[in-house]
Amino acid sequence: MAHSHFSIRGLSAPISGAFPLDFGLKSVKQSSSCVAVALGEGSKERISDMFNKVELSLSSYDTAWVAMVPSPCSPQSPLFPRSVSWLMNNQLCDGSWGLPDHHPLLIKDALLSTLACVLALKQWGVGERQINKGLEYIASNSASVIDDRQHTPIGFNILLSGMIEQADCLNLNLPLRPADVDSVSYKRNLEVKRGLSGISGRYLSYVAEGMGSSADWEMIMKYQRKNGSLFNSPSTTAAALTHLQNASCLHYLESVLEKFGDAVPTIYPLEIYARLCMIENLERLGIDRYFRKEVIHVLDDTYRCWLQGEEEIFLDIATTAMAFRMLRSHGYDVSSDALNQYAEEDQFCNTLEGYVKDAGSVLELYRASQLIINDDEIILDKINSWTYDFLRKGLHTGKMHANRLESYICGEVDDALKFPLHANLERVANRRNIELYNIDSTRVLKCGLRSCNFCNKDFLNLAVNDFNNCQAIYQEELKYLERWVKEKRLDKLKFARQKLAYCYFSAAASFSPPQLSEARISWAKNGVLTTVVDDFFDVGGSAEELENFIWLVKRWNVNLSADCCSEQVQIIFSALHSTISEIGDKAVTWQGRNVTGHVSQIWLELLESMLTEAKWTRKKAVPTMDEYMANAYVSFALGPIVLPALYLVGPKLSEEQVESLEYHKLFKLMSTCGRLLNDMQGFKRESREGKLNAVTLQMLDRSSTSEREATERMSSIIISKRRELLKLVLQERDSIVPRACKDLFWKMSTVLHFFYMDDDGFTSDEKTSAVKALLDQPITLNELELP
């Protein structure tokens, strides 16, 4: 009978840290409490301050269009003369306007900004010196106009063509090659024709300043938002004001200038998206626990805006998807109906983001679509399907357009596709995200935008320090556990697999904070013991020894030398007895009550389920599928690993909570997923060994069922159970089990999916590398090019 519980089939050699051998549990806790002192307090303070203010870079391009708006009273004068002055005072040393120290692949962005500023100054007959320097920059970089290697801002061909025509009207001779002008004009005409065909009126409206008087401005005004803007874009809104003298457009521009001074950013407002980006950064880097109050405040504000239907959320795909994902994952009640308009790829293609094939927005939709908590959430299923195909195709073809440079977005997409939510181990993901992290906060819409709220060095510095400090603690804990295995003589049991490193890895990867040391130790010790006991029931113990062992656990207070029928039984029972007693003692501090009885009962239920399987094997009995699963979810042996650890993660758990239906469902769903994953992956091996498992029984129960049909049914059940588990974990209404405890059930499920993604658990080099990276290899600042 298959009873390969969550056991470890990877590295046989333990991974060690370079720490003193006299380490013990007490020193782990003392070391843990000191970690925060070692971290950069300056970084934490600066990050905390960022929650209070979203900083957006000022846009020379958009400010130029604002500066070009004529006064209605005196058309020969600018309506916003201080913006004209700002342009004159903010030219860069090389003659360009735009983001300083921009990436070499963002020259097209600089060309658009520079030409817009030159036109604004020329229109009002000022800044001759600045105009000439700007024209020199354009001349020296004109080859980039048709360079496909350059990152192309949204609407580049339409905007550049429109400004070239505007320059002709101002008798301004631009230093561009006629062939390049013709090439841009040709592309512009194709884009306009495509837009006018109805594929995306939004796109042409968004870049309408490049269309000039040929644009249907009355039609474009249907995209005006409640704040008076068009697409929250100062440049589009300024152009509309020039052509229509719309009072709401004027009010929007005046409000933006009042906030930012004499210049404007390329998009405003952006507060919700920017603050959600901060939370995203902190969570992905594993440092969000330092900012819990700030995170809750942002999410509460976002939820209020969600309920009020704020345009800032729902008129931007990335913001909608990110808000949905963040809110749902933190337990807020949000419906996936908000994403219904993106359920099909054709619907997405009719949006502005869809027209430009924005991979960043698709990536956000893909991430959001993984938070399916009901089988009837067809919207998310559909989104997941087409976004996965879209992103995979983009990686395969090497064509990935986004508001970031292609190399940056490709790394994120590749990681997201490799590690879906249900198989993404928290601390392992933190490590990958740190190594992938890009501190360049530049986003490119019609022009470049920067914000320290998107990403910055403080995020990365704090994450690296935190990771390395936690890793040092993990190494101490692992060293202690290695000594524990030897002291308990578990290494003397020749039949037992020695998989301590992986057992501990699953704990460290799941709950990383230093203060949860006792929970990690409990998890790892019980993981080792369940591996030993599994092997004991499978190959190491006789029928007499198995019965004796269970009798000892039931009796509990026994005479080891007199009551144990063999040395093997004595070693295993002694280790189990001391571990359960130790957990009981530790739990008193957290719970204020003794839980030893409950922990021993958890173990007893496991042993009896294993004995049932052993009897089936000896008698060559074939249970029904229902009989098998009623026993197998317990015999998979997650109970002793997960359930005692719940007492050591913080919240108090009453007997009522532990005995609740919710608690039992969480355990059963988690264990059922694990059992079926194991049976699917181990089917061929266990068939060769003459063992039964869920796949075999499914085929026997339905005699016409093939192996493929049986595994497909198993996969379907796993997906359904996993969604039900996630729903229970995220649900706050009518829930009595604390969220911190519920999270452990999901994290164990994630561990199992991670290890069973490709094979029968823990054998691939990639997973071996993940263990070493988490437990043995610190992150060096030089590799990340930090100052």
CSV table of N, CA and C in Angstrom, one decimal, residues 205-340:
chain,number,residue,atom,x,y,z
A,205,SER,N,-7.4,58.1,-29.2
A,205,SER,CA,-7.8,59.2,-28.3
A,205,SER,C,-6.7,59.5,-27.3
A,206,TYR,N,-6.0,58.5,-26.8
A,206,TYR,CA,-4.9,58.7,-25.9
A,206,TYR,C,-3.8,59.4,-26.4
A,207,VAL,N,-3.5,59.2,-27.7
A,207,VAL,CA,-2.4,60.0,-28.4
A,207,VAL,C,-2.9,61.1,-29.3
A,208,ALA,N,-4.0,61.6,-28.9
A,208,ALA,CA,-4.7,62.6,-29.8
A,208,ALA,C,-3.9,63.9,-30.0
A,209,GLU,N,-3.0,64.2,-29.1
A,209,GLU,CA,-2.2,65.4,-29.4
A,209,GLU,C,-1.4,65.3,-30.6
A,210,GLY,N,-1.1,64.0,-31.0
A,210,GLY,CA,-0.3,63.8,-32.2
A,210,GLY,C,-1.2,63.9,-33.5
A,211,MET,N,-2.5,63.9,-33.3
A,211,MET,CA,-3.4,64.0,-34.4
A,211,MET,C,-3.8,65.5,-34.7
A,212,GLY,N,-3.6,66.3,-33.8
A,212,GLY,CA,-3.9,67.7,-34.0
A,212,GLY,C,-5.3,68.0,-34.3
A,213,SER,N,-5.5,69.0,-35.3
A,213,SER,CA,-6.9,69.4,-35.7
A,213,SER,C,-7.6,68.3,-36.4
A,214,SER,N,-6.9,67.3,-36.9
A,214,SER,CA,-7.5,66.2,-37.7
A,214,SER,C,-8.3,65.2,-36.8
A,215,ALA,N,-8.0,65.3,-35.5
A,215,ALA,CA,-8.7,64.4,-34.5
A,215,ALA,C,-10.2,64.8,-34.3
A,216,ASP,N,-11.0,63.9,-34.0
A,216,ASP,CA,-12.4,64.2,-33.7
A,216,ASP,C,-12.5,64.4,-32.2
A,217,TRP,N,-12.3,65.7,-31.8
A,217,TRP,CA,-12.1,66.0,-30.4
A,217,TRP,C,-13.4,65.8,-29.7
A,218,GLU,N,-14.6,66.1,-30.3
A,218,GLU,CA,-15.8,65.9,-29.7
A,218,GLU,C,-16.0,64.4,-29.3
A,219,MET,N,-15.6,63.5,-30.2
A,219,MET,CA,-15.7,62.1,-29.9
A,219,MET,C,-14.7,61.7,-28.8
A,220,ILE,N,-13.5,62.3,-28.9
A,220,ILE,CA,-12.5,61.9,-27.9
A,220,ILE,C,-13.0,62.3,-26.5
A,221,MET,N,-13.8,63.3,-26.4
A,221,MET,CA,-14.3,63.8,-25.0
A,221,MET,C,-15.1,62.7,-24.3
A,222,LYS,N,-15.6,61.7,-25.0
A,222,LYS,CA,-16.3,60.7,-24.3
A,222,LYS,C,-15.5,59.9,-23.3
A,223,TYR,N,-14.2,60.0,-23.5
A,223,TYR,CA,-13.2,59.4,-22.5
A,223,TYR,C,-12.9,60.3,-21.4
A,224,GLN,N,-13.5,61.4,-21.3
A,224,GLN,CA,-13.2,62.3,-20.2
A,224,GLN,C,-13.6,61.7,-18.8
A,225,ARG,N,-12.8,61.8,-17.9
A,225,ARG,CA,-13.0,61.2,-16.6
A,225,ARG,C,-13.7,62.2,-15.6
A,226,LYS,N,-14.1,61.7,-14.5
A,226,LYS,CA,-14.7,62.6,-13.5
A,226,LYS,C,-13.8,63.7,-13.0
A,227,ASN,N,-12.5,63.5,-13.0
A,227,ASN,CA,-11.6,64.6,-12.6
A,227,ASN,C,-11.3,65.6,-13.7
A,228,GLY,N,-11.9,65.4,-14.9
A,228,GLY,CA,-11.8,66.4,-16.0
A,228,GLY,C,-10.7,66.0,-17.0
A,229,SER,N,-9.9,65.0,-16.7
A,229,SER,CA,-8.8,64.6,-17.6
A,229,SER,C,-9.3,63.6,-18.7
A,230,LEU,N,-8.4,63.5,-19.6
A,230,LEU,CA,-8.5,62.4,-20.6
A,230,LEU,C,-7.4,61.4,-20.3
A,231,PHE,N,-7.8,60.2,-19.8
A,231,PHE,CA,-6.9,59.1,-19.5
A,231,PHE,C,-5.9,59.5,-18.4
A,232,ASN,N,-6.2,60.4,-17.6
A,232,ASN,CA,-5.3,60.9,-16.5
A,232,ASN,C,-4.0,61.4,-17.1
A,233,SER,N,-4.1,61.8,-18.4
A,233,SER,CA,-2.9,62.3,-19.1
A,233,SER,C,-2.9,63.8,-19.3
A,234,PRO,N,-1.9,64.5,-18.7
A,234,PRO,CA,-1.9,66.0,-18.8
A,234,PRO,C,-1.7,66.4,-20.3
A,235,SER,N,-0.9,65.6,-21.1
A,235,SER,CA,-0.6,66.0,-22.5
A,235,SER,C,-1.9,65.9,-23.3
A,236,THR,N,-2.6,64.8,-23.2
A,236,THR,CA,-3.9,64.7,-24.0
A,236,THR,C,-4.9,65.7,-23.5
A,237,THR,N,-5.0,65.9,-22.2
A,237,THR,CA,-5.9,66.9,-21.7
A,237,THR,C,-5.6,68.3,-22.1
A,238,ALA,N,-4.3,68.6,-22.1
A,238,ALA,CA,-3.9,70.0,-22.6
A,238,ALA,C,-4.3,70.2,-24.0
A,239,ALA,N,-4.1,69.2,-24.9
A,239,ALA,CA,-4.4,69.3,-26.3
A,239,ALA,C,-5.9,69.5,-26.5
A,240,ALA,N,-6.7,68.7,-25.6
A,240,ALA,CA,-8.2,68.9,-25.7
A,240,ALA,C,-8.6,70.3,-25.3
A,241,LEU,N,-7.9,70.8,-24.3
A,241,LEU,CA,-8.2,72.2,-23.8
A,241,LEU,C,-7.9,73.2,-24.9
A,242,THR,N,-6.8,73.0,-25.6
A,242,THR,CA,-6.4,73.9,-26.7
A,242,THR,C,-7.5,73.9,-27.8
A,243,HIS,N,-8.1,72.7,-28.1
A,243,HIS,CA,-9.0,72.6,-29.2
A,243,HIS,C,-10.4,73.0,-28.8
A,244,LEU,N,-10.8,72.7,-27.5
A,244,LEU,CA,-12.2,72.8,-27.2
A,244,LEU,C,-12.5,73.8,-26.0
A,245,GLN,N,-11.4,74.3,-25.4
A,245,GLN,CA,-11.6,75.2,-24.2
A,245,GLN,C,-12.6,74.6,-23.2
A,246,ASN,N,-12.4,73.3,-22.9
A,246,ASN,CA,-13.3,72.6,-22.0
A,246,ASN,C,-12.9,73.0,-20.5
A,247,ALA,N,-13.9,73.4,-19.8
A,247,ALA,CA,-13.7,73.9,-18.4
A,247,ALA,C,-13.2,72.8,-17.5
A,248,SER,N,-13.7,71.6,-17.7
A,248,SER,CA,-13.2,70.5,-16.8
A,248,SER,C,-11.8,70.1,-17.1
A,249,CYS,N,-11.4,70.2,-18.4
A,249,CYS,CA,-10.0,70.0,-18.7
A,249,CYS,C,-9.1,71.0,-18.0
A,250,LEU,N,-9.5,72.3,-18.0
A,250,LEU,CA,-8.8,73.4,-17.4
A,250,LEU,C,-8.7,73.1,-15.9
A,251,HIS,N,-9.8,72.7,-15.3
A,251,HIS,CA,-9.8,72.5,-13.9
A,251,HIS,C,-8.8,71.4,-13.5
A,252,TYR,N,-8.7,70.3,-14.3
A,252,TYR,CA,-7.8,69.2,-14.1
A,252,TYR,C,-6.4,69.7,-14.1
A,253,LEU,N,-6.0,70.4,-15.2
A,253,LEU,CA,-4.6,70.9,-15.3
A,253,LEU,C,-4.2,71.8,-14.2
A,254,GLU,N,-5.1,72.7,-13.8
A,254,GLU,CA,-4.8,73.6,-12.8
A,254,GLU,C,-4.6,72.9,-11.4
A,255,SER,N,-5.4,71.8,-11.2
A,255,SER,CA,-5.2,71.1,-10.0
A,255,SER,C,-3.9,70.3,-10.0
A,256,VAL,N,-3.5,69.8,-11.1
A,256,VAL,CA,-2.2,69.1,-11.2
A,256,VAL,C,-1.0,70.1,-11.0
A,257,LEU,N,-1.1,71.2,-11.6
A,257,LEU,CA,-0.1,72.2,-11.5
A,257,LEU,C,0.0,72.7,-10.0
A,258,GLU,N,-1.2,72.8,-9.4
A,258,GLU,CA,-1.2,73.3,-8.0
A,258,GLU,C,-0.5,72.3,-7.1
A,259,LYS,N,-0.6,71.0,-7.5
A,259,LYS,CA,0.1,70.0,-6.6
A,259,LYS,C,1.6,69.9,-6.9
A,260,PHE,N,1.9,70.0,-8.2
A,260,PHE,CA,3.3,69.7,-8.6
A,260,PHE,C,4.2,71.0,-8.9
A,261,GLY,N,3.5,72.1,-8.9
A,261,GLY,CA,4.3,73.3,-9.2
A,261,GLY,C,4.1,73.8,-10.6
A,262,ASP,N,5.2,74.0,-11.3
A,262,ASP,CA,5.1,74.6,-12.7
A,262,ASP,C,5.1,73.5,-13.7
A,263,ALA,N,5.3,72.3,-13.4
A,263,ALA,CA,5.4,71.2,-14.3
A,263,ALA,C,4.4,70.1,-13.9
A,264,VAL,N,4.2,69.1,-14.8
A,264,VAL,CA,3.3,68.0,-14.5
A,264,VAL,C,4.0,66.6,-14.7
A,265,PRO,N,3.5,65.6,-14.1
A,265,PRO,CA,3.9,64.2,-14.5
A,265,PRO,C,3.2,63.7,-15.7
A,266,THR,N,3.6,62.6,-16.2
A,266,THR,CA,3.0,62.1,-17.5
A,266,THR,C,1.6,61.4,-17.2
A,267,ILE,N,1.4,61.1,-15.9
A,267,ILE,CA,0.1,60.5,-15.5
A,267,ILE,C,-0.3,60.9,-14.1
A,268,TYR,N,-1.5,61.3,-13.9
A,268,TYR,CA,-1.9,61.7,-12.6
A,268,TYR,C,-3.5,61.7,-12.5
A,269,PRO,N,-4.1,61.1,-11.5
A,269,PRO,CA,-3.4,60.5,-10.3
A,269,PRO,C,-2.9,59.1,-10.5
A,270,LEU,N,-2.0,58.7,-9.6
A,270,LEU,CA,-1.5,57.3,-9.6
A,270,LEU,C,-1.2,56.8,-8.2
A,271,GLU,N,-1.9,57.4,-7.2
A,271,GLU,CA,-1.6,57.0,-5.9
A,271,GLU,C,-1.9,55.6,-5.5
A,272,ILE,N,-3.1,55.1,-6.0
A,272,ILE,CA,-3.5,53.7,-5.6
A,272,ILE,C,-2.5,52.7,-6.2
A,273,TYR,N,-2.2,52.9,-7.5
A,273,TYR,CA,-1.3,51.9,-8.2
A,273,TYR,C,0.1,52.0,-7.5
A,274,ALA,N,0.6,53.2,-7.2
A,274,ALA,CA,1.9,53.3,-6.7
A,274,ALA,C,2.0,52.7,-5.3
A,275,ARG,N,1.0,52.8,-4.5
A,275,ARG,CA,1.0,52.3,-3.1
A,275,ARG,C,0.8,50.7,-3.2
A,276,LEU,N,0.0,50.3,-4.1
A,276,LEU,CA,-0.1,48.8,-4.3
A,276,LEU,C,1.3,48.2,-4.8
A,277,CYS,N,1.9,49.0,-5.6
A,277,CYS,CA,3.3,48.5,-6.1
A,277,CYS,C,4.2,48.4,-4.9
A,278,MET,N,4.1,49.3,-3.9
A,278,MET,CA,4.9,49.2,-2.7
A,278,MET,C,4.7,47.9,-2.0
A,279,ILE,N,3.4,47.6,-1.8
A,279,ILE,CA,3.1,46.4,-1.1
A,279,ILE,C,3.6,45.2,-1.8
A,280,GLU,N,3.4,45.2,-3.2
A,280,GLU,CA,3.8,44.2,-4.0
A,280,GLU,C,5.3,43.9,-3.9
A,281,ASN,N,6.1,45.0,-3.9
A,281,ASN,CA,7.5,44.9,-3.7
A,281,ASN,C,7.9,44.3,-2.3
A,282,LEU,N,7.3,44.8,-1.3
A,282,LEU,CA,7.6,44.4,0.1
A,282,LEU,C,7.3,42.9,0.2
A,283,GLU,N,6.1,42.5,-0.3
A,283,GLU,CA,5.8,41.1,-0.2
A,283,GLU,C,6.7,40.2,-1.0
A,284,ARG,N,6.9,40.6,-2.2
A,284,ARG,CA,7.8,39.7,-3.1
A,284,ARG,C,9.2,39.6,-2.6
A,285,LEU,N,9.7,40.6,-1.8
A,285,LEU,CA,11.0,40.6,-1.3
A,285,LEU,C,11.1,40.0,0.1
A,286,GLY,N,9.9,39.8,0.7
A,286,GLY,CA,9.9,39.1,2.0
A,286,GLY,C,10.1,40.1,3.2
A,287,ILE,N,9.8,41.4,3.0
A,287,ILE,CA,10.0,42.3,4.1
A,287,ILE,C,8.7,43.1,4.5
A,288,ASP,N,7.6,42.6,4.1
A,288,ASP,CA,6.3,43.3,4.4
A,288,ASP,C,6.0,43.2,5.8
A,289,ARG,N,6.5,42.3,6.6
A,289,ARG,CA,6.2,42.1,8.0
A,289,ARG,C,6.7,43.4,8.8
A,290,TYR,N,7.6,44.1,8.3
A,290,TYR,CA,8.1,45.3,9.0
A,290,TYR,C,7.1,46.5,8.8
A,291,PHE,N,6.2,46.4,7.9
A,291,PHE,CA,5.3,47.5,7.6
A,291,PHE,C,3.8,47.1,7.7
A,292,ARG,N,3.5,46.3,8.6
A,292,ARG,CA,2.1,45.8,8.7
A,292,ARG,C,1.0,46.8,8.8
A,293,LYS,N,1.3,47.8,9.7
A,293,LYS,CA,0.3,48.9,9.9
A,293,LYS,C,0.1,49.7,8.6
A,294,GLU,N,1.2,50.0,7.9
A,294,GLU,CA,1.1,50.8,6.7
A,294,GLU,C,0.4,50.0,5.6
A,295,VAL,N,0.7,48.7,5.5
A,295,VAL,CA,0.1,47.9,4.5
A,295,VAL,C,-1.4,47.8,4.7
A,296,ILE,N,-1.8,47.6,6.0
A,296,ILE,CA,-3.3,47.5,6.3
A,296,ILE,C,-4.0,48.8,6.0
A,297,HIS,N,-3.3,49.9,6.3
A,297,HIS,CA,-3.9,51.2,6.0
A,297,HIS,C,-4.1,51.4,4.5
A,298,VAL,N,-3.1,51.0,3.7
A,298,VAL,CA,-3.3,51.2,2.2
A,298,VAL,C,-4.4,50.3,1.7
A,299,LEU,N,-4.4,49.0,2.2
A,299,LEU,CA,-5.5,48.1,1.7
A,299,LEU,C,-6.9,48.5,2.1
A,300,ASP,N,-7.0,49.1,3.3
A,300,ASP,CA,-8.3,49.6,3.8
A,300,ASP,C,-8.7,50.7,2.8
A,301,ASP,N,-7.8,51.6,2.5
A,301,ASP,CA,-8.2,52.7,1.6
A,301,ASP,C,-8.5,52.2,0.2
A,302,THR,N,-7.7,51.2,-0.2
A,302,THR,CA,-8.0,50.7,-1.6
A,302,THR,C,-9.4,50.0,-1.6
A,303,TYR,N,-9.7,49.3,-0.5
A,303,TYR,CA,-11.0,48.6,-0.5
A,303,TYR,C,-12.2,49.6,-0.5
A,304,ARG,N,-12.0,50.7,0.2
A,304,ARG,CA,-13.0,51.7,0.2
A,304,ARG,C,-13.2,52.3,-1.2
A,305,CYS,N,-12.1,52.5,-1.9
A,305,CYS,CA,-12.2,53.0,-3.3
A,305,CYS,C,-12.8,51.9,-4.2
A,306,TRP,N,-12.5,50.7,-3.9
A,306,TRP,CA,-13.0,49.6,-4.7
A,306,TRP,C,-14.6,49.6,-4.6
A,307,LEU,N,-15.0,49.7,-3.3
A,307,LEU,CA,-16.5,49.6,-3.1
A,307,LEU,C,-17.2,50.8,-3.7
A,308,GLN,N,-16.5,52.0,-3.8
A,308,GLN,CA,-17.0,53.2,-4.4
A,308,GLN,C,-16.9,53.2,-5.9
A,309,GLY,N,-16.2,52.2,-6.5
A,309,GLY,CA,-16.1,52.2,-7.9
A,309,GLY,C,-15.2,53.2,-8.5
A,310,GLU,N,-14.1,53.6,-7.8
A,310,GLU,CA,-13.2,54.7,-8.2
A,310,GLU,C,-12.6,54.4,-9.6
A,311,GLU,N,-12.7,55.4,-10.4
A,311,GLU,CA,-12.1,55.3,-11.8
A,311,GLU,C,-10.6,55.0,-11.7
A,312,GLU,N,-9.9,55.5,-10.7
A,312,GLU,CA,-8.5,55.3,-10.6
A,312,GLU,C,-8.1,53.8,-10.6
A,313,ILE,N,-9.0,53.0,-10.0
A,313,ILE,CA,-8.8,51.6,-10.0
A,313,ILE,C,-9.4,51.0,-11.3
A,314,PHE,N,-10.6,51.2,-11.6
A,314,PHE,CA,-11.3,50.4,-12.6
A,314,PHE,C,-11.1,50.8,-14.1
A,315,LEU,N,-10.5,52.0,-14.3
A,315,LEU,CA,-10.2,52.4,-15.7
A,315,LEU,C,-8.8,52.0,-16.1
A,316,ASP,N,-8.1,51.3,-15.3
A,316,ASP,CA,-6.7,50.9,-15.6
A,316,ASP,C,-6.6,49.4,-15.3
A,317,ILE,N,-6.2,48.6,-16.3
A,317,ILE,CA,-6.3,47.1,-16.1
A,317,ILE,C,-5.3,46.7,-15.0
A,318,ALA,N,-4.1,47.1,-15.1
A,318,ALA,CA,-3.1,46.7,-14.1
A,318,ALA,C,-3.5,47.0,-12.7
A,319,THR,N,-4.1,48.2,-12.5
A,319,THR,CA,-4.5,48.6,-11.1
A,319,THR,C,-5.7,47.7,-10.7
A,320,THR,N,-6.6,47.5,-11.6
A,320,THR,CA,-7.8,46.6,-11.3
A,320,THR,C,-7.3,45.3,-10.8
A,321,ALA,N,-6.5,44.7,-11.7
A,321,ALA,CA,-6.0,43.3,-11.4
A,321,ALA,C,-5.2,43.2,-10.1
A,322,MET,N,-4.3,44.2,-9.9
A,322,MET,CA,-3.5,44.2,-8.7
A,322,MET,C,-4.3,44.5,-7.5
A,323,ALA,N,-5.3,45.4,-7.5
A,323,ALA,CA,-6.1,45.6,-6.4
A,323,ALA,C,-6.9,44.4,-6.0
A,324,PHE,N,-7.5,43.7,-7.1
A,324,PHE,CA,-8.2,42.5,-6.8
A,324,PHE,C,-7.4,41.5,-6.1
A,325,ARG,N,-6.2,41.3,-6.6
A,325,ARG,CA,-5.3,40.2,-6.1
A,325,ARG,C,-4.9,40.6,-4.7
A,326,MET,N,-4.5,41.8,-4.4
A,326,MET,CA,-4.0,42.2,-3.1
A,326,MET,C,-5.2,42.1,-2.1
A,327,LEU,N,-6.3,42.6,-2.5
A,327,LEU,CA,-7.5,42.6,-1.5
A,327,LEU,C,-7.9,41.2,-1.2
A,328,ARG,N,-8.1,40.4,-2.3
A,328,ARG,CA,-8.6,39.0,-2.0
A,328,ARG,C,-7.5,38.2,-1.2
A,329,SER,N,-6.3,38.4,-1.5
A,329,SER,CA,-5.3,37.6,-0.8
A,329,SER,C,-5.1,38.0,0.7
A,330,HIS,N,-5.6,39.2,1.0
A,330,HIS,CA,-5.6,39.7,2.4
A,330,HIS,C,-6.9,39.6,3.1
A,331,GLY,N,-7.8,38.8,2.5
A,331,GLY,CA,-9.1,38.5,3.1
A,331,GLY,C,-10.2,39.5,2.9
A,332,TYR,N,-10.1,40.5,2.0
A,332,TYR,CA,-11.2,41.4,1.7
A,332,TYR,C,-12.1,40.7,0.8
A,333,ASP,N,-13.4,41.0,0.9
A,333,ASP,CA,-14.4,40.4,0.1
A,333,ASP,C,-14.6,41.2,-1.2
A,334,VAL,N,-13.9,40.7,-2.3
A,334,VAL,CA,-14.0,41.3,-3.6
A,334,VAL,C,-14.4,40.2,-4.6
A,335,SER,N,-15.3,40.7,-5.5
A,335,SER,CA,-15.8,39.7,-6.5
A,335,SER,C,-14.9,39.8,-7.8
A,336,SER,N,-14.8,38.6,-8.4
A,336,SER,CA,-14.0,38.6,-9.7
A,336,SER,C,-14.8,39.1,-10.8
A,337,ASP,N,-16.1,39.5,-10.6
A,337,ASP,CA,-16.9,40.2,-11.6
A,337,ASP,C,-16.2,41.4,-12.2
A,338,ALA,N,-15.4,42.1,-11.3
A,338,ALA,CA,-14.7,43.3,-11.8
A,338,ALA,C,-13.7,43.0,-12.9
A,339,LEU,N,-13.3,41.7,-13.1
A,339,LEU,CA,-12.4,41.4,-14.2
A,339,LEU,C,-13.2,40.8,-15.4
A,340,ASN,N,-14.5,40.8,-15.4
A,340,ASN,CA,-15.3,40.1,-16.4
A,340,ASN,C,-15.0,40.7,-17.8
